[in-house]
Coordinates of C-alpha atoms and ligand atoms in Angstrom, one line a residue:
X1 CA -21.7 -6.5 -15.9
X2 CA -23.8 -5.0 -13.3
X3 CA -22.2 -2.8 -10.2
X4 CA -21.9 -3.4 -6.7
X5 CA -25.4 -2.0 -5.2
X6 CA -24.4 -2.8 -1.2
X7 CA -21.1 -2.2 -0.1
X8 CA -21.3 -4.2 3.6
X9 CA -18.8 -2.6 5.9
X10 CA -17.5 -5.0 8.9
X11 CA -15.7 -3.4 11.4
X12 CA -18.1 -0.5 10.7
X13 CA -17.2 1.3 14.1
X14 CA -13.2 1.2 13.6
X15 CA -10.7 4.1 12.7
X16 CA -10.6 2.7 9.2
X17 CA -14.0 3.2 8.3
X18 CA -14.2 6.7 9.1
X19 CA -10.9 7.8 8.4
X20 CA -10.2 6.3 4.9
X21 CA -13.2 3.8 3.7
X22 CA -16.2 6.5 3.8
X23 CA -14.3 9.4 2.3
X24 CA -13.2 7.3 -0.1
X25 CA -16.7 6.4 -1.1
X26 CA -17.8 10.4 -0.7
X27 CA -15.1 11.4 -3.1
X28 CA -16.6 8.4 -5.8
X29 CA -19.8 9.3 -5.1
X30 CA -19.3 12.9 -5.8
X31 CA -17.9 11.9 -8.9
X32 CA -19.9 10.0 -9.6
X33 CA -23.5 11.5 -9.3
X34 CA -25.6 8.6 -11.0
X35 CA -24.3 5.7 -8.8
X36 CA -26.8 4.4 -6.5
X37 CA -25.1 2.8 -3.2
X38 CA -26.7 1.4 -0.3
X39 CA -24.2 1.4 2.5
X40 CA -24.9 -1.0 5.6
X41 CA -22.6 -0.8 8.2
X42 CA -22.0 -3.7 10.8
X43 CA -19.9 -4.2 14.1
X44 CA -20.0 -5.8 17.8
X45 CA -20.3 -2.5 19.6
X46 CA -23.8 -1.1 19.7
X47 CA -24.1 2.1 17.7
X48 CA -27.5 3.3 17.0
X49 CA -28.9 3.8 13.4
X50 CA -28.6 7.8 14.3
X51 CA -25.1 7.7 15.4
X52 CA -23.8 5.7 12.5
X53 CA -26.2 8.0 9.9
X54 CA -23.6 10.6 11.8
X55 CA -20.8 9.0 11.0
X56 CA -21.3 8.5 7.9
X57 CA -22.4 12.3 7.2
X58 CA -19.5 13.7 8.8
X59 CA -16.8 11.5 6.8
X60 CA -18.9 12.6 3.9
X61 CA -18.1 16.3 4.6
X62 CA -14.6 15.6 5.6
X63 CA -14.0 14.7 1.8
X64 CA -16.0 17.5 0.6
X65 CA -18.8 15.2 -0.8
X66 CA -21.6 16.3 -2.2
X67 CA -24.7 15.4 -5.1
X68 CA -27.1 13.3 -6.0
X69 CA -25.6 9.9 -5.4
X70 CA -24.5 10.8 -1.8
X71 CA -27.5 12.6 -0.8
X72 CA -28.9 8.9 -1.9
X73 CA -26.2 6.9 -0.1
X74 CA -27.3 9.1 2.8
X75 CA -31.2 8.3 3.4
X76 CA -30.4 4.6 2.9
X77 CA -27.2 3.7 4.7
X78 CA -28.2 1.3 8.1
X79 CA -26.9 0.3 10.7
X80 CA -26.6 -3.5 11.7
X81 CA -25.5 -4.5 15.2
X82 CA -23.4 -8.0 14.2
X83 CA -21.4 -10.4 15.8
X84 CA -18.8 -10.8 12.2
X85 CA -18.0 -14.4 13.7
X86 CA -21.4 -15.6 13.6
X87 CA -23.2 -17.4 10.8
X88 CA -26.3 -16.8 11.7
X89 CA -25.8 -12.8 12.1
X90 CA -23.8 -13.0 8.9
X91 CA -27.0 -14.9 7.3
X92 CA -29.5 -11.8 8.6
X93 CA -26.8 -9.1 7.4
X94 CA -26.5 -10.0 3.9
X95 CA -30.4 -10.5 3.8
X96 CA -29.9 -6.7 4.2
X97 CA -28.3 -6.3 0.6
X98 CA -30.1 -5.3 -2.3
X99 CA -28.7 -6.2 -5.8
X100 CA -25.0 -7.4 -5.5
X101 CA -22.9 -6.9 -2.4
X102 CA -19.8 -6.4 -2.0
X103 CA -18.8 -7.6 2.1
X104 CA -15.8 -5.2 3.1
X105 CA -13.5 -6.6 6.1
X106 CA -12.3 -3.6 8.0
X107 CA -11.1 -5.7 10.5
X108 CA -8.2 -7.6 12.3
X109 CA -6.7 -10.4 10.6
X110 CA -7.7 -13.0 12.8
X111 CA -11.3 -11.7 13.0
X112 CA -11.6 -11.8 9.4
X113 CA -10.1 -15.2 9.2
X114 CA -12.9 -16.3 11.5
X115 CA -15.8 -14.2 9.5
X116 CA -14.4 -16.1 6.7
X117 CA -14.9 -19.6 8.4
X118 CA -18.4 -18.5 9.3
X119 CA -19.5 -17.1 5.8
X120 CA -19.1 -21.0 4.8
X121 CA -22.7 -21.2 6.5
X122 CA -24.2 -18.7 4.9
X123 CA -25.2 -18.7 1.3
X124 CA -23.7 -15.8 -0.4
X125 CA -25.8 -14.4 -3.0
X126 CA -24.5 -14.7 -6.9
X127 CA -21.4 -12.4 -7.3
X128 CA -21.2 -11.0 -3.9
X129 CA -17.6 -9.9 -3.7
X130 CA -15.1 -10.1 -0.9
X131 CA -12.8 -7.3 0.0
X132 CA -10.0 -8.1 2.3
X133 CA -8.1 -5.1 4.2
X134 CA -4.4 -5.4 4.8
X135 CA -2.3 -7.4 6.5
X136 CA -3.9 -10.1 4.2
X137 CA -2.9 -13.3 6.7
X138 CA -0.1 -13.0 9.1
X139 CA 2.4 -14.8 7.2
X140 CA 2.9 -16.8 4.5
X141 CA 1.5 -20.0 5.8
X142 CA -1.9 -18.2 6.8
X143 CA -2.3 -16.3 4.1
X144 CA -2.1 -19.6 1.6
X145 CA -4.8 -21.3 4.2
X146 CA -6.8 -17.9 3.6
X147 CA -6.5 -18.0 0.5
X148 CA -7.9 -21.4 0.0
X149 CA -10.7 -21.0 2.3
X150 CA -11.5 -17.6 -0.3
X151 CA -11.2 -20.0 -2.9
X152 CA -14.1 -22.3 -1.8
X153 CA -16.5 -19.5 -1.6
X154 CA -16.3 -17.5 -4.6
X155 CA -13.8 -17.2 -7.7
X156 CA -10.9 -15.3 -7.8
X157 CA -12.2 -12.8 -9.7
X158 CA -14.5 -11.8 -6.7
X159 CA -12.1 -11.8 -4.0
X160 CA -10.1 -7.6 -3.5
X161 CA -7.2 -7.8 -1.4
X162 CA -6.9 -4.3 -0.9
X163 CA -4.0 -1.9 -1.7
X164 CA -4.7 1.6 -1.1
X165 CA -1.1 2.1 -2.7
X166 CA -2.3 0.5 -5.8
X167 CA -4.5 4.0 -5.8
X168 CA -1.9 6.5 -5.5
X169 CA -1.4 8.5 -8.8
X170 CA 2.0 8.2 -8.7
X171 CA 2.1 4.3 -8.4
X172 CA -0.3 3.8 -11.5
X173 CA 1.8 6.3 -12.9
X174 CA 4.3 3.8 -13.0
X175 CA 2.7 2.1 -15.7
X176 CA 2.1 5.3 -17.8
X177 CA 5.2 6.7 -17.7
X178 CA 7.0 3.2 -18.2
X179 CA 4.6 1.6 -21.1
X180 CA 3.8 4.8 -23.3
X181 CA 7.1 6.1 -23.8
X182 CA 9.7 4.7 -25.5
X183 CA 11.9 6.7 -23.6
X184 CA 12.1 5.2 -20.1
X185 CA 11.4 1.3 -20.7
X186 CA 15.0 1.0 -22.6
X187 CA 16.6 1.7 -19.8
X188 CA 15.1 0.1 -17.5
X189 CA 17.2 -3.0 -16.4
X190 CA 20.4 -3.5 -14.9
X191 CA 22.5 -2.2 -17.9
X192 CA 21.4 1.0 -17.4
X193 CA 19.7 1.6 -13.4
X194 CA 22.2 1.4 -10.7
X195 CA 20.1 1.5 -7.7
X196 CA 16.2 1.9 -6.7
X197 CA 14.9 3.1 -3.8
X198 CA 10.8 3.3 -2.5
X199 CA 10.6 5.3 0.4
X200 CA 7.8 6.8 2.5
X201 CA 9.1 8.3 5.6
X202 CA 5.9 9.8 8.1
X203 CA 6.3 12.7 10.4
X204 CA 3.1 10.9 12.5
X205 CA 3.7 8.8 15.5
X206 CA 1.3 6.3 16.8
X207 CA -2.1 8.4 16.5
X208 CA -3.4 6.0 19.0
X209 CA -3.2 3.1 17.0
X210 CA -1.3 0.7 19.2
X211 CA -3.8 -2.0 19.0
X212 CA -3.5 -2.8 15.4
X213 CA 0.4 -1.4 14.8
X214 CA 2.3 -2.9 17.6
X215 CA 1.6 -6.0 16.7
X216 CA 2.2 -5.6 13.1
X217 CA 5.7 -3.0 12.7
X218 CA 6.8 -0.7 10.1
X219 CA 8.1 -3.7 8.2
X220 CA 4.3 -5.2 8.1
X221 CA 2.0 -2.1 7.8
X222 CA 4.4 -1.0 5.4
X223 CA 6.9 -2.9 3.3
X224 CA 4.8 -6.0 3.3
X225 CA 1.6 -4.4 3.0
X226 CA 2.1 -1.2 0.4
X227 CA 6.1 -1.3 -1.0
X228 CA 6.9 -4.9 -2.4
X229 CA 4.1 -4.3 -4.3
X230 CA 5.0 -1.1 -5.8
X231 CA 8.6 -2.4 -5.9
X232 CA 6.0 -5.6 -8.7
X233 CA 4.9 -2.8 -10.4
X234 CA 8.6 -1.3 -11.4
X235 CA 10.1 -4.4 -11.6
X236 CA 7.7 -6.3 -13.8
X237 CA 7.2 -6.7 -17.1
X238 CA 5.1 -4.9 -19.9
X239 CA 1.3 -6.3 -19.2
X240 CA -0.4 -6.9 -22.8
X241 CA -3.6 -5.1 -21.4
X242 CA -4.5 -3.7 -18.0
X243 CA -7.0 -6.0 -17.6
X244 CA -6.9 -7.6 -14.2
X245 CA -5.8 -11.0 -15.3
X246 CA -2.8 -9.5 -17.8
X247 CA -2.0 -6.9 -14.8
X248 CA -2.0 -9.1 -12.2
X249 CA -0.5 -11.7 -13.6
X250 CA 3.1 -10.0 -14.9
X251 CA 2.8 -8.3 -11.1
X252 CA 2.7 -11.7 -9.5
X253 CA 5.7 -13.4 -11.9
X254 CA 7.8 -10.0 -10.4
X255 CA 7.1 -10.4 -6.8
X256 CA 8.1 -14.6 -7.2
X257 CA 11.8 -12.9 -8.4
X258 CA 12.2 -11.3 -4.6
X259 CA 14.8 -12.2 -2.6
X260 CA 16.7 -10.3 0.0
X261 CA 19.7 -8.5 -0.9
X262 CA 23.1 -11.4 -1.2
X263 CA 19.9 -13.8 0.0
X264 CA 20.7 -12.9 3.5
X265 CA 17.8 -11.2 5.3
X266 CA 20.3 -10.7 8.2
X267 CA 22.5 -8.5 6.3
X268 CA 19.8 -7.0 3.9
X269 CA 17.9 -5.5 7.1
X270 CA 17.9 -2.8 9.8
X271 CA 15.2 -2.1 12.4
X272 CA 14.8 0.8 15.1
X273 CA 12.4 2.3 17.5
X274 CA 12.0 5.9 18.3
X275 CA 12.4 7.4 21.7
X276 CA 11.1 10.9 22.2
X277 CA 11.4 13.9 20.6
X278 CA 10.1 16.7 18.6
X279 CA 8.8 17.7 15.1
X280 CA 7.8 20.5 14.0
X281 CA 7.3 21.9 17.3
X282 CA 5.2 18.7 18.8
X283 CA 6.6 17.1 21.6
X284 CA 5.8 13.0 21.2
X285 CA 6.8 10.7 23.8
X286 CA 8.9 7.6 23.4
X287 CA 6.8 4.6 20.9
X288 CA 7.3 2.3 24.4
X289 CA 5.5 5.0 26.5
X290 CA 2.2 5.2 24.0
X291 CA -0.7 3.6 25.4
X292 CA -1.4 0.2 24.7
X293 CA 2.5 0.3 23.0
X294 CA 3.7 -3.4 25.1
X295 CA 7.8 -2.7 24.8
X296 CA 8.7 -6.7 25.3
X297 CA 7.4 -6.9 21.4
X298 CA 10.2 -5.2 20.3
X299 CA 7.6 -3.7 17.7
X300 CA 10.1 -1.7 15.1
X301 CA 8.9 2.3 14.1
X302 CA 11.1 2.2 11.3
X303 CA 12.4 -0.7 8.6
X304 CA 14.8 -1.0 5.8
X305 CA 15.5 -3.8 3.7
X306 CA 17.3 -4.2 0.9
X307 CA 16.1 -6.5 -2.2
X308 CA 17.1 -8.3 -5.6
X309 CA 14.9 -8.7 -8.1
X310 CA 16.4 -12.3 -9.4
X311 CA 15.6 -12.1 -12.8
X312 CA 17.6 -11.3 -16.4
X313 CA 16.3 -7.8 -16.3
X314 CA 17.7 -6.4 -12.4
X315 CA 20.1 -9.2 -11.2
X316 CA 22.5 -7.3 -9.3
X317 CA 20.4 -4.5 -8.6
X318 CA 19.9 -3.1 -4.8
X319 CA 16.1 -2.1 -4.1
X320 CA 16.1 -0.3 -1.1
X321 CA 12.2 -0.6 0.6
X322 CA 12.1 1.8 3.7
X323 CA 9.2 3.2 5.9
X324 CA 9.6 4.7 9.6
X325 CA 7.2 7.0 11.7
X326 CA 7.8 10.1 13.2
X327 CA 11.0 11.0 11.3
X328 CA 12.3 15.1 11.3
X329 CA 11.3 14.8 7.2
X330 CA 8.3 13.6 5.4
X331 CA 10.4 11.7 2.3
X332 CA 7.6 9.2 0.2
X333 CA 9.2 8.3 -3.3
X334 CA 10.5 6.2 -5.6
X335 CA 13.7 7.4 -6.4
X336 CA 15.9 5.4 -9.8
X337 CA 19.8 6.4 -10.1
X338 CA 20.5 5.3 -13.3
X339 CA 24.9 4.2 -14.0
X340 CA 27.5 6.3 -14.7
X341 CA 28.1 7.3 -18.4
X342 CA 30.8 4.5 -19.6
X343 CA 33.4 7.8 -20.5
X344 CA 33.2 12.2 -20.1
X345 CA 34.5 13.2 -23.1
X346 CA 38.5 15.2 -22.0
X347 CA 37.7 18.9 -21.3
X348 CA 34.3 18.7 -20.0
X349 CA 34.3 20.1 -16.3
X350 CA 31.8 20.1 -13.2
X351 CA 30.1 17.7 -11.2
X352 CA 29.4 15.3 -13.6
X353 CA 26.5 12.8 -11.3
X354 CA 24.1 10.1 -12.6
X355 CA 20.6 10.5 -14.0
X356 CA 18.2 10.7 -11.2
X357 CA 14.3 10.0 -12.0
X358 CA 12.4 10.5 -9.1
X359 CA 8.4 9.8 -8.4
X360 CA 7.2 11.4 -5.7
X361 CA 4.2 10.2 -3.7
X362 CA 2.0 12.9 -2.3
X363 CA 2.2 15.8 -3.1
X364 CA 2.4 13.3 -6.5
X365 CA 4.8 14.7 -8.9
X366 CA 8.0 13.7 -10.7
X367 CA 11.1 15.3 -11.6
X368 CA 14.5 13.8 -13.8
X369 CA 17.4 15.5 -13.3
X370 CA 20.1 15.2 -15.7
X371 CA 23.5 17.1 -16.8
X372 CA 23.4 19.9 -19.5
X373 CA 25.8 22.6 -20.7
X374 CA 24.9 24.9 -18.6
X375 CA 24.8 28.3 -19.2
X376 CA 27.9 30.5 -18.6
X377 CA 31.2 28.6 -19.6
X378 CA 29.3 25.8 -22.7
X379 CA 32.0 23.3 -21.0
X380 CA 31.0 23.3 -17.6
X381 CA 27.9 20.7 -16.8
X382 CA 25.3 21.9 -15.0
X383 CA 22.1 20.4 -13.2
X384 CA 19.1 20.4 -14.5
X385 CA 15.6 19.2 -13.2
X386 CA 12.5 18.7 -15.6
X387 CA 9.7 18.7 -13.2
X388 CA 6.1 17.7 -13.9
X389 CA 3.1 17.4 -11.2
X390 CA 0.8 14.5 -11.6
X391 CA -2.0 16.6 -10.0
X392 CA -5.1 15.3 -7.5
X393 CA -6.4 12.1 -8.4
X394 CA -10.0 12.1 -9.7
X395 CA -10.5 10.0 -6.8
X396 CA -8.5 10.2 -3.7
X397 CA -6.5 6.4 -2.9
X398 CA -9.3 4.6 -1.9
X399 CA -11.7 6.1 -3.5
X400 CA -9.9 4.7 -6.6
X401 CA -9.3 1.3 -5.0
X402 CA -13.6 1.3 -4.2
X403 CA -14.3 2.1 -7.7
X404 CA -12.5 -1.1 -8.7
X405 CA -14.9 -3.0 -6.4
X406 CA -17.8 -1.4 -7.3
X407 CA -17.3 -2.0 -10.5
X408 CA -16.4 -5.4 -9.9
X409 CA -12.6 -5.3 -11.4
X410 CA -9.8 -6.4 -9.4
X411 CA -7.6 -5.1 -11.7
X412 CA -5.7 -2.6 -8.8
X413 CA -6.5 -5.4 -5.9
X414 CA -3.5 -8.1 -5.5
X415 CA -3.9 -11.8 -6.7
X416 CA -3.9 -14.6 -4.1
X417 CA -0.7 -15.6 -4.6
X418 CA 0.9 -11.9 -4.9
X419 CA -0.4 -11.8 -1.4
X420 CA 1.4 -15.2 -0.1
X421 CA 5.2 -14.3 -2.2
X422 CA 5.3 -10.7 -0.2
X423 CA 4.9 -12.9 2.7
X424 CA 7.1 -15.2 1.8
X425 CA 10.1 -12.1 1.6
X426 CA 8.9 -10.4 4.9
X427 CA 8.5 -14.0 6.9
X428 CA 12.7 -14.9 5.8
X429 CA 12.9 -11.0 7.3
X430 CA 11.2 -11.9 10.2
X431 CA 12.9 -14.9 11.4
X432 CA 16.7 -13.1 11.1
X433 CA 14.7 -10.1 13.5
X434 CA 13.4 -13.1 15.5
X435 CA 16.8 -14.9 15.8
X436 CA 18.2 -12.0 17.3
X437 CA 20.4 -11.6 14.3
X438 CA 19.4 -7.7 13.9
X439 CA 19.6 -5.5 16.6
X440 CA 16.5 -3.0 17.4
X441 CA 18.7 0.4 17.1
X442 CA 17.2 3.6 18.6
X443 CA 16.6 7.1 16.9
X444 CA 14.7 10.1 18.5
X445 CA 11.5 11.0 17.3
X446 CA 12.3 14.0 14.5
X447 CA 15.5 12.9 13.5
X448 CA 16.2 11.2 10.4
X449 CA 16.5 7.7 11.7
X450 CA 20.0 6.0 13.8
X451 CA 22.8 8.4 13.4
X452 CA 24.9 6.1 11.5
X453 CA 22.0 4.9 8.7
X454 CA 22.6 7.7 6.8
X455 CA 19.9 8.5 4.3
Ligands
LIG501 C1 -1.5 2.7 6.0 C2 -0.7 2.4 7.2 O1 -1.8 1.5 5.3 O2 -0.8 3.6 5.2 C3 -0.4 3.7 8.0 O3 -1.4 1.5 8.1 C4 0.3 4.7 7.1 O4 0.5 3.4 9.1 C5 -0.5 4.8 5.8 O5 0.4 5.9 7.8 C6 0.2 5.7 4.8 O6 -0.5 5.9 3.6 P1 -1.2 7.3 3.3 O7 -1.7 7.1 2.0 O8 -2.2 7.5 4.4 O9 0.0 8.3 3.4

């Protein structure tokens, strides 16, 4: 199966493209030397071919890229002034592709729901593949009319609704550790796993991003967007390959078990807001004083929610999803706490706690601690931590998820439907938030979240 040859960037001028997408393609091409890659970049604002040739140089250096394939991806990238909504421009853009293109949206969800509409006048070119940035839709209802609108353009196959978490070491670790061990998968059920919790906790603010973020939340740009779907991968069953369609499929069939916690998303949610503070030293003002930040939206800075996987393997078991910005302590893991041992033998002292497997994501590593007889008295139990570091990616997190689509394998991208029954647990979230039925707390920026949360 031939490779991507044009990777077709809309929203070419945004934060995402130069922060995340074109690193992410210096790292692959630096690892990859042979790849040839013509990158066109296209957006309403104006930017000359020099500027963008900039652009695309200095995210290049920022990821430390060098060799043959970028110096190649270099001399031909161009620059394509386009209106994303129009058919017409869309028509003259991909007559800019050589060999198979893949058409990125780096944009808003209602742009690209409109660049969608228009691309039905414009005949793609045989395997041209979409790639969809997060939030896919809005809710559930617009992500199923998205979905069908995909649908009538190209197969399934050829559509990438992108998860940069997907790329993360430690989340395809998952499947490692779980599937080529017989040590882990035993236990991992209800009988055995008390609670699970996915957490990544950020030290940044805003960075300027109120445009995108306070319309969307913490429990959008996060839970919906990156942890339900890590939540699939722990919860789900063993895939009989990791082909895309095996994958995918078991992935999806775990996300349809997701209900909120005692199916009440009143009760199985919190929300707050930070006011200012510091961290480490930086001062950050309130989220409602940021520019562009409107305070009637009641946008949340931090979410929790707390989830069932309804199924014969976790009934009964909490999954704890959290996220916030500018917290005191960076904390991004997946952390299991496996039961109590049914009986401690008489005569065996010390704190005698649950098995603790923990997978930490970034720097990636992951540590089970356990009791022993620890050294000293033989009967006194003792902590112990076996630690392992999964090391630096070959590729950084996109750069992983942009090898999939150059290569044409959705394999790490979510299925249409995986994208609607995330929705479909964040939209029941939503309308308790939107009934008024969970209060927006308060926490200072550099805390650890409301006083009375506790961790
Ligand atoms: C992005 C969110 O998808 O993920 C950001 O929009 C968040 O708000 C980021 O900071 C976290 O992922 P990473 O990999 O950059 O730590």
């Amino acid at each position: 199966m031939d490779d991507i040859s044009t990777l077709i960037i809309l929203g070419a001028t945004g934060d995402l493209t130069s922060r995340l997408l074109l690193p992410g393609v210096g790292r692959l091409l630096t690892d990859q030397p042979g790849r040839r890659l013509k990158i066109v970049g296209a957006d309403l604002p104006t930017k000359d071919q020099d500027e963008w040739s900039a652009t695309v140089k200095s995210a290049f250096d920022s990821a430390g890229a060098n060799g043959d394939a970028v110096e190649h991806a270099l001399t031909h990238t161009r620059y394509l002034p386009t209106d994303a909504t129009s058919p017409e421009q869309l028509r003259q853009l991909m007559e800019a592709a050589e060999g198979i293109p893949a058409l990125y949206f780096a944009l808003p969800p209602s742009v690209t729901a409109r660049a969608i509409n228009a691309l039905h006048d414009v005949g793609l070119p045989e395997h041209t593949v979409l790639a969809l940035e997060k939030p896919f839709g809005t809710d559930q209802q617009s992500a199923a009319d998205l979905n069908r609108k995909l649908a009538s353009l190209v197969t399934e196959e050829q559509i990438f609704r992108v998860d940069h978490f997907l790329g993360k070491s430690s989340v395809l670790n998952i499947l490692g550790l779980r599937f080529t061990n017989v040590l882990f998968e035993p236990l991992w059920n209800r009988d055995h796993v008390a609670k699970v919790e996915i957490v990544y906790d950020e030290q940044l603010g805003l960075e300027g991003r109120a445009g995108y973020y306070d319309s969307s939340g913490a429990l959008i740009d996060m839970i919906q967007s990156h942890l339900i779907q890590v939540m699939a991968l722990v919860t789900m069953e063993a895939p009989t390959s990791l082909e895309a369609a095996d994958l995918r499929a078991v992935k999806t069939e775990a996300l349809r078990a997701v209900r909120p916690w005692g199916s009440d998303p009143a009760t199985a949610s919190r929300r707050a807001r930070y006011t200012a503070g510091t961290i480490d030293g930086r001062q950050l003002p309130s989220y409602v004083e940021e520019e562009g930040v409107q305070a009637r939206r009641e946008t949340e800075t931090l979410a929790e929610v707390t989830l069932e996987s309804q199924s014969w393997r976790w009934a009964g078991v909490p999954f704890t999803l959290r996220s916030g910005k500018a917290l005191g302590e960076r904390r991004r893991e997946i952390v299991l706490t496996f039961r109590d041992v049914p009986h401690v033998p008489e005569g065996m002292q010390g704190m005698i706690s649950p098995a603790v497997l923990r997978l930490r994501l970034g720097p990636d590593s992951m540590s089970l601690e356990f009791n022993i007889n620890g050294p000293g008295d033989p009967y006194v139990i003792d902590r112990a931590h076996l630690m392992t570091e999964f090391g630096e990616g070959r590729l950084n997190p996109y750069g992983e998820v942009l090898n999939g689509i150059l290569q044409r394998d959705p394999s790490l991208s979510l299925r249409g439907e995986a994208a609607e029954q995330a929705w479909r647990v964040i939209d029941e979230i939503r309308g308790a938030w939107s009934n008024g039925r969970v209060p927006l707390e308060e926490y200072a920026a550099g805390s650890g979240g409301p006083e009375h949360w506790g961790k």
